[in-house]
PDB file of C-alpha atoms and ligand atoms in Angstrom:
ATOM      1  CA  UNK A   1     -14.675   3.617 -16.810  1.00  0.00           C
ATOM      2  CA  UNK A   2     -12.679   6.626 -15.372  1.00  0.00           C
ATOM      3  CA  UNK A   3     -10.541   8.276 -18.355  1.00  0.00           C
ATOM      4  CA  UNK A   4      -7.675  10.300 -17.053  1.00  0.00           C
ATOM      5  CA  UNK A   5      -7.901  13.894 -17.721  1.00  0.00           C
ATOM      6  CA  UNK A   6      -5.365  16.106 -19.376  1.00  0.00           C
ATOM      7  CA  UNK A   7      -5.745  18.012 -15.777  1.00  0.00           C
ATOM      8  CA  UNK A   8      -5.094  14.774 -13.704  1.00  0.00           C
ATOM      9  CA  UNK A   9      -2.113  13.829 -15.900  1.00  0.00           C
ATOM     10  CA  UNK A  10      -0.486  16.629 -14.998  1.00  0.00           C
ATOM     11  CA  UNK A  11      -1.211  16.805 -11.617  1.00  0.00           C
ATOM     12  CA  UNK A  12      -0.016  13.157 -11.440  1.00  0.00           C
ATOM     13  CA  UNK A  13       3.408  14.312 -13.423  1.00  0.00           C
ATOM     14  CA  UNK A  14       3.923  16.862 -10.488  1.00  0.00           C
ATOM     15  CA  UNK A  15       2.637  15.146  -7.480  1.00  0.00           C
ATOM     16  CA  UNK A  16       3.286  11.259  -7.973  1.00  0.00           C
ATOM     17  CA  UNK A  17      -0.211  10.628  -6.856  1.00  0.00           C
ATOM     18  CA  UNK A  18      -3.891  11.050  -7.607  1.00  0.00           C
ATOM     19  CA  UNK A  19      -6.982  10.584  -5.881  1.00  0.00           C
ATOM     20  CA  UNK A  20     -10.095   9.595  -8.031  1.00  0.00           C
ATOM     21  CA  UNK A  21     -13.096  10.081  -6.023  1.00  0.00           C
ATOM     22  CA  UNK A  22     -15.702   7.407  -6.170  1.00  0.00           C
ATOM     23  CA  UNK A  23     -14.067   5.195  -8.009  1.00  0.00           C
ATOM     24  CA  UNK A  24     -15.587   1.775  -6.465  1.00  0.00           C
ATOM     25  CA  UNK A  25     -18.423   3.552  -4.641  1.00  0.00           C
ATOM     26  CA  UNK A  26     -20.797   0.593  -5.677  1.00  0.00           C
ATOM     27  CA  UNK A  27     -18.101  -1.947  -4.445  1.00  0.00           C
ATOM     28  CA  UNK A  28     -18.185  -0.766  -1.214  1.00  0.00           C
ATOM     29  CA  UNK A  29     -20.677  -3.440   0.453  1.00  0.00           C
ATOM     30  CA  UNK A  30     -19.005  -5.820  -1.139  1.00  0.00           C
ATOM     31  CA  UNK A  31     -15.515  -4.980  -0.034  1.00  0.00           C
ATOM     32  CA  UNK A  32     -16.554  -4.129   3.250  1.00  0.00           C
ATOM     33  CA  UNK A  33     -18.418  -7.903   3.657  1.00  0.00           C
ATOM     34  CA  UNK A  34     -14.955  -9.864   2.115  1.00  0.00           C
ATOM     35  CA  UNK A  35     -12.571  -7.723   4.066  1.00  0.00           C
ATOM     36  CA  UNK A  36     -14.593  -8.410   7.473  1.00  0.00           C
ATOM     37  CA  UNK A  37     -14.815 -12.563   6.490  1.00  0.00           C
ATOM     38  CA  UNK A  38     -11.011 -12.549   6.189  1.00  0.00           C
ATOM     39  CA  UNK A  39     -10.412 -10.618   9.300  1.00  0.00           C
ATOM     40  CA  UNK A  40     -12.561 -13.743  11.170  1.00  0.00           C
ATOM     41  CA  UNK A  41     -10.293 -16.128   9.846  1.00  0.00           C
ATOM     42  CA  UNK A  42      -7.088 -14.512  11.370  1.00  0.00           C
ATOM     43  CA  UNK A  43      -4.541 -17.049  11.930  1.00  0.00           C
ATOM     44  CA  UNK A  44      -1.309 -18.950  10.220  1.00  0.00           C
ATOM     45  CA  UNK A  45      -3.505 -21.835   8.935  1.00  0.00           C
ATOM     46  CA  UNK A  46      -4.836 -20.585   5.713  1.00  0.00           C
ATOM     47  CA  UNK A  47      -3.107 -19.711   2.191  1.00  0.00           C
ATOM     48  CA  UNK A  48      -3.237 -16.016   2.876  1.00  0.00           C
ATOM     49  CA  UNK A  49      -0.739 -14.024   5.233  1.00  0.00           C
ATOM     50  CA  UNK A  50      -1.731 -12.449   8.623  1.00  0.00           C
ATOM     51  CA  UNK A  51       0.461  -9.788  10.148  1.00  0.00           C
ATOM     52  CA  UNK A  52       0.062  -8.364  13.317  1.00  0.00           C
ATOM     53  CA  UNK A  53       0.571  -5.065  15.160  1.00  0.00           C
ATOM     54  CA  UNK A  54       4.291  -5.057  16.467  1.00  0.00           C
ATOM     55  CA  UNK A  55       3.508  -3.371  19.904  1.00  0.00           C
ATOM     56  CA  UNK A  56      -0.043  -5.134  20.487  1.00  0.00           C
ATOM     57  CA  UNK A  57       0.602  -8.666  18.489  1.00  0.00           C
ATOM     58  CA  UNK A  58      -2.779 -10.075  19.211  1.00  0.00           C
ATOM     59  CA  UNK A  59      -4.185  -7.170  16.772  1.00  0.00           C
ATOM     60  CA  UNK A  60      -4.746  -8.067  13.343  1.00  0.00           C
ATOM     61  CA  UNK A  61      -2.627  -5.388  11.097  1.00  0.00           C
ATOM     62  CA  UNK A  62      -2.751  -6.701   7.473  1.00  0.00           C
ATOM     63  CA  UNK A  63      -3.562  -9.397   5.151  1.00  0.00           C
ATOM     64  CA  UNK A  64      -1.520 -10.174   2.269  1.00  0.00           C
ATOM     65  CA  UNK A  65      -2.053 -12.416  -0.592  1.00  0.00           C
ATOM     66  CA  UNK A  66      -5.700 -13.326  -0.794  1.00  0.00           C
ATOM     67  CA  UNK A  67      -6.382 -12.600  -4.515  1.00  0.00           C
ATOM     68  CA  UNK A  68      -6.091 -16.460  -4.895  1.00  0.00           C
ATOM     69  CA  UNK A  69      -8.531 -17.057  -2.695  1.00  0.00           C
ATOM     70  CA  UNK A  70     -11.534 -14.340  -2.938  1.00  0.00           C
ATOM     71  CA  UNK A  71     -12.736 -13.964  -6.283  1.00  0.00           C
ATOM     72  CA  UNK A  72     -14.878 -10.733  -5.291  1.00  0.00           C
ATOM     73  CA  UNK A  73     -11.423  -8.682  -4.290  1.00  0.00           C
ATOM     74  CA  UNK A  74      -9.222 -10.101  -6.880  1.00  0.00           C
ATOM     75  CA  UNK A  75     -11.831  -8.967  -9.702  1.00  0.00           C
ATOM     76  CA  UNK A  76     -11.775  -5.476  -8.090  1.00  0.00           C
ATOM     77  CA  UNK A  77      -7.571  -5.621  -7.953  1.00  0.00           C
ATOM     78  CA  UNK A  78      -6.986  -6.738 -11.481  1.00  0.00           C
ATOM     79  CA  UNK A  79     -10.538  -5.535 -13.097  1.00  0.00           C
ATOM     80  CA  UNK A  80     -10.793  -3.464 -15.905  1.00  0.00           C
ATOM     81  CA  UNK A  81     -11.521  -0.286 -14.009  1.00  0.00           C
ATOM     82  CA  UNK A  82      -8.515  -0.227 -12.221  1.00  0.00           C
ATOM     83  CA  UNK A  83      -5.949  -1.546 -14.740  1.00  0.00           C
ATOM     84  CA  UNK A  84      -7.562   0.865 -17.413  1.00  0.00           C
ATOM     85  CA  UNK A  85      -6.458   4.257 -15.013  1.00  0.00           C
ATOM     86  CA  UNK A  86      -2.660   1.851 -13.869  1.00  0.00           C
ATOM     87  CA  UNK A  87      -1.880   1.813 -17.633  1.00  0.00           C
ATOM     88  CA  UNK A  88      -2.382   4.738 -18.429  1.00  0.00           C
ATOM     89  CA  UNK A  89      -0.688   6.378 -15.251  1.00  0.00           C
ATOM     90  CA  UNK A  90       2.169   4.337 -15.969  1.00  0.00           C
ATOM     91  CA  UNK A  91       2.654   4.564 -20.109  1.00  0.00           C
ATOM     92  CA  UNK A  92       2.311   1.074 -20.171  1.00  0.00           C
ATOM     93  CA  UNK A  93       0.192  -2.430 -19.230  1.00  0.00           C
ATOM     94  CA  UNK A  94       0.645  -2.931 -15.519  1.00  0.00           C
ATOM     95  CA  UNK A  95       0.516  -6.133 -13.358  1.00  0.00           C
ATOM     96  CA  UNK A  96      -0.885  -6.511 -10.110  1.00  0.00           C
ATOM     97  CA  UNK A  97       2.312  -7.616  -8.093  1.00  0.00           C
ATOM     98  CA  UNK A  98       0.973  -7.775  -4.517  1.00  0.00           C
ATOM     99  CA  UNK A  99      -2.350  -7.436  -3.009  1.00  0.00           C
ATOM    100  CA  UNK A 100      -2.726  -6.205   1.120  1.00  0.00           C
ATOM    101  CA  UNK A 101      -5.548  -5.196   2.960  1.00  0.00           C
ATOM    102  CA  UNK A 102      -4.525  -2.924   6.124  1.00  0.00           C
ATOM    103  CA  UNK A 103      -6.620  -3.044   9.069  1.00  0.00           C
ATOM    104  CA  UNK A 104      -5.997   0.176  11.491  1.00  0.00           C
ATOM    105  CA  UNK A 105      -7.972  -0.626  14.729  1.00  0.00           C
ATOM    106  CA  UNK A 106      -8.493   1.574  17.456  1.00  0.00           C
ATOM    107  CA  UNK A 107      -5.429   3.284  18.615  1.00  0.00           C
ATOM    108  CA  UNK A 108      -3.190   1.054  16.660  1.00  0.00           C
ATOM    109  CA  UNK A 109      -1.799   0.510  13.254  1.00  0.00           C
ATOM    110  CA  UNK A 110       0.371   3.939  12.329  1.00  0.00           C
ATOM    111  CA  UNK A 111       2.379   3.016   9.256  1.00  0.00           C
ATOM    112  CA  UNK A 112       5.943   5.146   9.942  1.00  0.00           C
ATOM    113  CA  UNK A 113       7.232   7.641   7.201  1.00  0.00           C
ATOM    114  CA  UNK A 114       9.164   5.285   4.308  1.00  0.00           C
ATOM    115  CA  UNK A 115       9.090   5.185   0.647  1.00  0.00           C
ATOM    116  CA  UNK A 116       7.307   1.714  -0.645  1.00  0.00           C
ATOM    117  CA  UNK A 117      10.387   1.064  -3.808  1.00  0.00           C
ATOM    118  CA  UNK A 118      12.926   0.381  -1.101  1.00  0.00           C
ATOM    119  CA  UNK A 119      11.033  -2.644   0.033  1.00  0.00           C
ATOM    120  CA  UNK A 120      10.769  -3.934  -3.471  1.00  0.00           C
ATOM    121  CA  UNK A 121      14.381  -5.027  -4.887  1.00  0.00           C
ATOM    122  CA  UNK A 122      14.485  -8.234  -5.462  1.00  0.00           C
ATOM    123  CA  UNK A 123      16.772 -10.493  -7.871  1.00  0.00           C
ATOM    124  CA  UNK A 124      17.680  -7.860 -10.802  1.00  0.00           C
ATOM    125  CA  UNK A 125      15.027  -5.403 -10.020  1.00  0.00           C
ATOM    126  CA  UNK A 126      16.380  -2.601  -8.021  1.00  0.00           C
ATOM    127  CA  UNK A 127      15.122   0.366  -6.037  1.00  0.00           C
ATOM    128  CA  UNK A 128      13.667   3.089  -7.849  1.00  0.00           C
ATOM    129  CA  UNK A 129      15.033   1.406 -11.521  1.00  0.00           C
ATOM    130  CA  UNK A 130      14.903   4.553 -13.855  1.00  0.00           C
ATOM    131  CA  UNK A 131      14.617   2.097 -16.605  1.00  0.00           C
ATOM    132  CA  UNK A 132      11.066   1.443 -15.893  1.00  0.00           C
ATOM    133  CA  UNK A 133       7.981   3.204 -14.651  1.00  0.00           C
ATOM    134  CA  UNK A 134       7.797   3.560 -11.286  1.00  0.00           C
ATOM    135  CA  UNK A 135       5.232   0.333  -9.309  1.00  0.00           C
ATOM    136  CA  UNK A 136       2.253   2.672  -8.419  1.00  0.00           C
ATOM    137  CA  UNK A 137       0.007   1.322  -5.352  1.00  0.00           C
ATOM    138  CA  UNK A 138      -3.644   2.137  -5.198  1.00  0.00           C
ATOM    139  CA  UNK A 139      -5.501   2.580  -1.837  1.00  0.00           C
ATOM    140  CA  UNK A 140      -9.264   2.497  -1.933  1.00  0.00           C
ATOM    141  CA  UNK A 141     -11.191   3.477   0.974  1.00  0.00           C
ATOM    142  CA  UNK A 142     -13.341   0.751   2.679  1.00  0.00           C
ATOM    143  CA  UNK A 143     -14.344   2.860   5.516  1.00  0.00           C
ATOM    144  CA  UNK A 144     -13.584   6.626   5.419  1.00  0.00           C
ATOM    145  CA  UNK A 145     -10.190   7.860   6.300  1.00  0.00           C
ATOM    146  CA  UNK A 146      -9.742  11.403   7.859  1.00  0.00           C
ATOM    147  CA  UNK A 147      -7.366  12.802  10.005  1.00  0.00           C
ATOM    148  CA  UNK A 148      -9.070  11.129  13.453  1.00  0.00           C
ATOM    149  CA  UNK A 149      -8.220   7.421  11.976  1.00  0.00           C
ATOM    150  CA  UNK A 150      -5.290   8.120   9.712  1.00  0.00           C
ATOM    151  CA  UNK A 151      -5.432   8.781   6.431  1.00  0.00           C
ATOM    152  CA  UNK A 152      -2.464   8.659   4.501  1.00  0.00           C
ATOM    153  CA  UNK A 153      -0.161  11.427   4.600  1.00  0.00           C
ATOM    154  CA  UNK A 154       2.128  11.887   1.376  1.00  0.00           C
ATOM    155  CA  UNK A 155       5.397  14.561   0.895  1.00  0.00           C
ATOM    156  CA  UNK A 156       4.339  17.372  -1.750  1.00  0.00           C
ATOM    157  CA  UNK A 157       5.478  18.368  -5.232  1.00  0.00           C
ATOM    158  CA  UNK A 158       7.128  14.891  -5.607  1.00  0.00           C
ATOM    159  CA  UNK A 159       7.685  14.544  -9.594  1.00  0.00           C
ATOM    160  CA  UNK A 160       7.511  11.485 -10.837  1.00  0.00           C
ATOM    161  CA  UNK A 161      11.272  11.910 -12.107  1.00  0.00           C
ATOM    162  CA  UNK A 162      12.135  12.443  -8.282  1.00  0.00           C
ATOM    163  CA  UNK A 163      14.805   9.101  -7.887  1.00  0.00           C
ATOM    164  CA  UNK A 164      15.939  10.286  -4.016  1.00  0.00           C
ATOM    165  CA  UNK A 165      15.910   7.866  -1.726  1.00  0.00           C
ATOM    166  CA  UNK A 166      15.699   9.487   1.674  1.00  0.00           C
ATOM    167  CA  UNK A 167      18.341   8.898   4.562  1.00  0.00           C
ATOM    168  CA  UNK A 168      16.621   5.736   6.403  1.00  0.00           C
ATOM    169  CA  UNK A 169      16.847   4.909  10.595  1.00  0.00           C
ATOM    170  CA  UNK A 170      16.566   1.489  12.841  1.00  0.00           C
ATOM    171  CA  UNK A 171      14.804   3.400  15.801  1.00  0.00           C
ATOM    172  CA  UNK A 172      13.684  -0.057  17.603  1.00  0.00           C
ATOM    173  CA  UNK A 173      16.457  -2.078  19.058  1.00  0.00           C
ATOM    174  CA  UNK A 174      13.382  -4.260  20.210  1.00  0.00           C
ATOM    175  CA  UNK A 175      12.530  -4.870  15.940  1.00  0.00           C
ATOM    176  CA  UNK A 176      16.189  -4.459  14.131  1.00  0.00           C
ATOM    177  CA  UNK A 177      14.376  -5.428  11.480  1.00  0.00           C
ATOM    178  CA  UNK A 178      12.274  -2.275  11.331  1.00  0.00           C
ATOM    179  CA  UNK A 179      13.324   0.949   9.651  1.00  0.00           C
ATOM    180  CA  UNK A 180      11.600   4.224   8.769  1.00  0.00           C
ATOM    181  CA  UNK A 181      12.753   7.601   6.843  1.00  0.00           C
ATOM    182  CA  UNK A 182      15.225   9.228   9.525  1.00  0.00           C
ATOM    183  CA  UNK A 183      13.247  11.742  12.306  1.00  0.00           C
ATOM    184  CA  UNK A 184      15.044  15.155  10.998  1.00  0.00           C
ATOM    185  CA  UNK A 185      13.912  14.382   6.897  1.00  0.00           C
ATOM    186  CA  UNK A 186      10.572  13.017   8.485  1.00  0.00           C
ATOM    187  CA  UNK A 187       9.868  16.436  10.510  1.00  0.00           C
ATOM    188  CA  UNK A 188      11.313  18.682   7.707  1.00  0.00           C
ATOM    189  CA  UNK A 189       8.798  17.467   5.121  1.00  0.00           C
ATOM    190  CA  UNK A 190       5.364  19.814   4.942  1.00  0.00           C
ATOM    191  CA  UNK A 191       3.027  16.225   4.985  1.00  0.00           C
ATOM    192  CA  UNK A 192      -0.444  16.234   3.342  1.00  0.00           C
ATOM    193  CA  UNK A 193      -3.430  14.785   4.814  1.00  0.00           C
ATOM    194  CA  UNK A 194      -5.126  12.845   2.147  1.00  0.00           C
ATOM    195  CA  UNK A 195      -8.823  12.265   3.504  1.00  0.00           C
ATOM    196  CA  UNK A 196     -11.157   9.969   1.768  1.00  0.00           C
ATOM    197  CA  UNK A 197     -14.571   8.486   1.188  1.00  0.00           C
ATOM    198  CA  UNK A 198     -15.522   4.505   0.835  1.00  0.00           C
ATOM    199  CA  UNK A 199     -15.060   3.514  -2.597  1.00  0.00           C
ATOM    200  CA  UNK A 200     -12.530   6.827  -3.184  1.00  0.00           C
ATOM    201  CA  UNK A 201      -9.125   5.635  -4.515  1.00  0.00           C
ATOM    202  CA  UNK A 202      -5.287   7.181  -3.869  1.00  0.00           C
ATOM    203  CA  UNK A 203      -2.856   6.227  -6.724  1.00  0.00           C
ATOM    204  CA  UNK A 204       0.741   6.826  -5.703  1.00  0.00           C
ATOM    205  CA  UNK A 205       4.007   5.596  -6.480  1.00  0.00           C
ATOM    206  CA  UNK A 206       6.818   3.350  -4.935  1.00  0.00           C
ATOM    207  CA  UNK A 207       8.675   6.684  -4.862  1.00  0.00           C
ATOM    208  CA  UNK A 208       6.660   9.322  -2.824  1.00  0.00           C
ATOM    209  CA  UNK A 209       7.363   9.374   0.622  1.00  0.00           C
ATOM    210  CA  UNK A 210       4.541   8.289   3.102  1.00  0.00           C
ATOM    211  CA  UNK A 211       2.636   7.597   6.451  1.00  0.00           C
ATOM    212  CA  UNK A 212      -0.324   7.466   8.569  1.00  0.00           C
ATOM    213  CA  UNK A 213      -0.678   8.284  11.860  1.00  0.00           C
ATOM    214  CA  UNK A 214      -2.296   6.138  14.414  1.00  0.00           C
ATOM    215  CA  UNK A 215      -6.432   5.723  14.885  1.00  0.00           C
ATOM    216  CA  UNK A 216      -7.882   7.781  17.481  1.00  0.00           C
ATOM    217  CA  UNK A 217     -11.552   6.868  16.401  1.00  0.00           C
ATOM    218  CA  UNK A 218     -13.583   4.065  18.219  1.00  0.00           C
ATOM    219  CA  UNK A 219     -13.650   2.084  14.634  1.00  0.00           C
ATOM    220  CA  UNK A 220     -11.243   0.295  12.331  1.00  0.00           C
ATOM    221  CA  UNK A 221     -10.254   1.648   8.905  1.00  0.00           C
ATOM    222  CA  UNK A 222     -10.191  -0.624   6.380  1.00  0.00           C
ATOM    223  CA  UNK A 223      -7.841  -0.273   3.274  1.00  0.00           C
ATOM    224  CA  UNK A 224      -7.966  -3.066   0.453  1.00  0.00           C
ATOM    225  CA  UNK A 225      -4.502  -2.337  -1.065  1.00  0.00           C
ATOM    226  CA  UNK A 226      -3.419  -3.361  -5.172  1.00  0.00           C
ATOM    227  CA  UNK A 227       0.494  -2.743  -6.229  1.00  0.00           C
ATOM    228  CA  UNK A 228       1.186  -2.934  -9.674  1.00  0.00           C
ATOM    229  CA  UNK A 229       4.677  -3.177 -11.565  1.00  0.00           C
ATOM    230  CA  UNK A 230       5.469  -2.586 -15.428  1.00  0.00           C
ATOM    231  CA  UNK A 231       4.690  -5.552 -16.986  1.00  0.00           C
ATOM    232  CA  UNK A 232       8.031  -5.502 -18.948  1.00  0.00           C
ATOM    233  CA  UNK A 233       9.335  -6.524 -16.000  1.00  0.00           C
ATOM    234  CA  UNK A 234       6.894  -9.677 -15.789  1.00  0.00           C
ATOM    235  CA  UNK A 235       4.246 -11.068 -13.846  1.00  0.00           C
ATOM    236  CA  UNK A 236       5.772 -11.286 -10.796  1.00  0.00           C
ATOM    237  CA  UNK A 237       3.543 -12.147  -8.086  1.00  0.00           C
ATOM    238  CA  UNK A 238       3.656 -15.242  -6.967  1.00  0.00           C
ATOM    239  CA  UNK A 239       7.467 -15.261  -7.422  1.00  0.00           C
ATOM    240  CA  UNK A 240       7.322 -12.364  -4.699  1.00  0.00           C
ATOM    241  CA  UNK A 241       4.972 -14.133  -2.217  1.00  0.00           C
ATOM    242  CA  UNK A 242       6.632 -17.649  -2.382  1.00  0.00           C
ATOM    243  CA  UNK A 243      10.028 -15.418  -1.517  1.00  0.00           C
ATOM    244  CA  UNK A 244       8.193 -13.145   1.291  1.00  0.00           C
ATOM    245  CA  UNK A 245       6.998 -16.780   2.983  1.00  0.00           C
ATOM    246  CA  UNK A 246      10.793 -18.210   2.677  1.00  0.00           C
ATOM    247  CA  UNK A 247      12.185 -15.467   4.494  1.00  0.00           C
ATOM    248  CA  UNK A 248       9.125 -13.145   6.128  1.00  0.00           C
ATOM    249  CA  UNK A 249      10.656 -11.958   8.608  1.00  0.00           C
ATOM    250  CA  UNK A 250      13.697  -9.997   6.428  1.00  0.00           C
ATOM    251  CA  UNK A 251      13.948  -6.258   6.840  1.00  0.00           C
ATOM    252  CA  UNK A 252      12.726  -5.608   3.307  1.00  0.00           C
ATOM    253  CA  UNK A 253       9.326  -6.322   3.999  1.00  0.00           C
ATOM    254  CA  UNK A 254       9.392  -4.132   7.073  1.00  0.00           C
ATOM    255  CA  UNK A 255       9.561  -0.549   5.718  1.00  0.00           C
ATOM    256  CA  UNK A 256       7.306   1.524   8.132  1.00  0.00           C
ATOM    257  CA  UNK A 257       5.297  -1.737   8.555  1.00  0.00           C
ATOM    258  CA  UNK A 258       4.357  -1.427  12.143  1.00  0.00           C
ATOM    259  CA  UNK A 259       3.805  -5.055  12.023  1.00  0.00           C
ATOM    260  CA  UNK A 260       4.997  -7.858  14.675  1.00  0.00           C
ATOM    261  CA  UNK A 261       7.861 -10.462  12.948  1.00  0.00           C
ATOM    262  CA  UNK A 262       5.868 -13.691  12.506  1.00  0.00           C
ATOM    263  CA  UNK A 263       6.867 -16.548  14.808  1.00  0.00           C
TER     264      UNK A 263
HETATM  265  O1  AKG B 301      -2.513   2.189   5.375  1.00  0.00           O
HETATM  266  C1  AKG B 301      -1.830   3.173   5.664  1.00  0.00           C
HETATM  267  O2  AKG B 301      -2.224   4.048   6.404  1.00  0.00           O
HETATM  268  C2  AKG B 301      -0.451   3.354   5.098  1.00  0.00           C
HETATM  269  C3  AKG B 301       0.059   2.092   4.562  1.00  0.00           C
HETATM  270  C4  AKG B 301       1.421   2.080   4.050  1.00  0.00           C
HETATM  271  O3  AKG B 301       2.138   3.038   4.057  1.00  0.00           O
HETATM  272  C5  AKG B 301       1.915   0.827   3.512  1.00  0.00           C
HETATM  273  O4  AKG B 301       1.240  -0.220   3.671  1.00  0.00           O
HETATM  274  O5  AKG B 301       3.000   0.849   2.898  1.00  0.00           O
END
């Protein structure tokens, strides 16, 4: 069990994110086999959701919703290990409110700059609520991710107090649905390359601006994906996915998402 440091609290406090190196290092095999079985079974027929890339829509881009469904990935999204470091990043139990695995194939899959809260209103929950803790996602490394395959990029010296919500643009006329931070806040902001290992894990919150650039390697990069909300707020999960299926193709669920709409 990781125990977060006096030194990692406040670096968390400053930064809205942490990387704990490691973390699921013996998982990795394991991850690596479920992640590739799901990837064979792309397609609309099963329980789970397949997105795919918006400008190459035969490539696979994410899976949502298999925690149902794979035993081996939902113990790793709502095990002990993780929800021991979530609670305590968040000053309270968390609960694992959706569950994604991004695949970034070979010259695909760039994920444009947004901020993750503004896709998350729904009923009386609204963006960036200072009432509660921020959701914080978690990002653990299948394969490695470096600058060649795009890692995730995150805005410095965001506190966890920060409530902006940065000036948003519809730059595709061909996917009105799609919208990003605007260009001139995107180039003003000094990103940070976050590079990391299988098994290494990136906390961050709905709040801290993001990205990832597009894969220039020859292989994918695999990212299993866990978001968590205060559980004050309720267990929430299934609510959100039987919403997201009624209505998949609304703009909320495509901040940054360089995925296709679903036909
Ligand atoms: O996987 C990535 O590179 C970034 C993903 C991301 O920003 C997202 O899924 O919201």
């Amino acid at each position: 069990m990781h125990n977060i440091s006096d030194k990692e609290w406040h670096f968390w406090k400053n930064n809205s994110y942490l990387v704990v190196k490691g973390l699921f290092k013996e998982e990795v095999p394991l991850m690596s086999e479920k992640v590739d079985e799901l990837a064979k079974k792309d397609g609309n027929n099963h329980p789970w959701l397949c997105f795919h890339e918006m400008d190459r829509p035969e490539q696979l881009s994410r899976i949502e919703h298999f925690c149902p469904f794979i035993p081996e990935l939902d113990n790793i999204l709502r095990g002990e290990k993780i929800l021991h470091i979530i609670n305590r990043l968040m000053g309270e139990a968390g609960v694992l409110y959706k569950d994604r695995i991004n695949f970034k194939y070979p010259e695909g899959g760039a994920h444009s700059a947004h901020q993750d809260g503004v896709a998350y209103e729904s009923s009386n929950q609204t963006y960036f609520d200072d009432s509660t803790p921020p959701f914080i996602s978690i990002f653990i490394s299948v394969d490695p991710a470096n600058q060649e395959n795009g890692c995730l990029e995150l805005a410095p010296h965001w506190a966890l107090d920060n409530l902006s919500i940065l000036p948003m643009e519809k730059p595709r006329a061909d996917h009105p649905n799609f919208s990003k931070i605007a260009d001139d806040i995107e180039s003003s902001i000094d990103w940070i390359s976050i590079e990391t290992e299988p098994g290494d894990v990136i906390f961050f919150t709905e709040r801290i601006p993001h990205r990832s650039k597009p894969n220039q390697s020859q292989k994918s990069r695999r990212i299993l994906y866990g978001v968590y909300n205060p559980m004050q707020l309720g267990d929430k999960r299934m609510k959100y996915f039987e919403e997201k299926k009624k209505n998949i193709n609304d703009a909320r669920y495509m901040v940054g998402n360089p995925h296709a709409p679903v036909k």
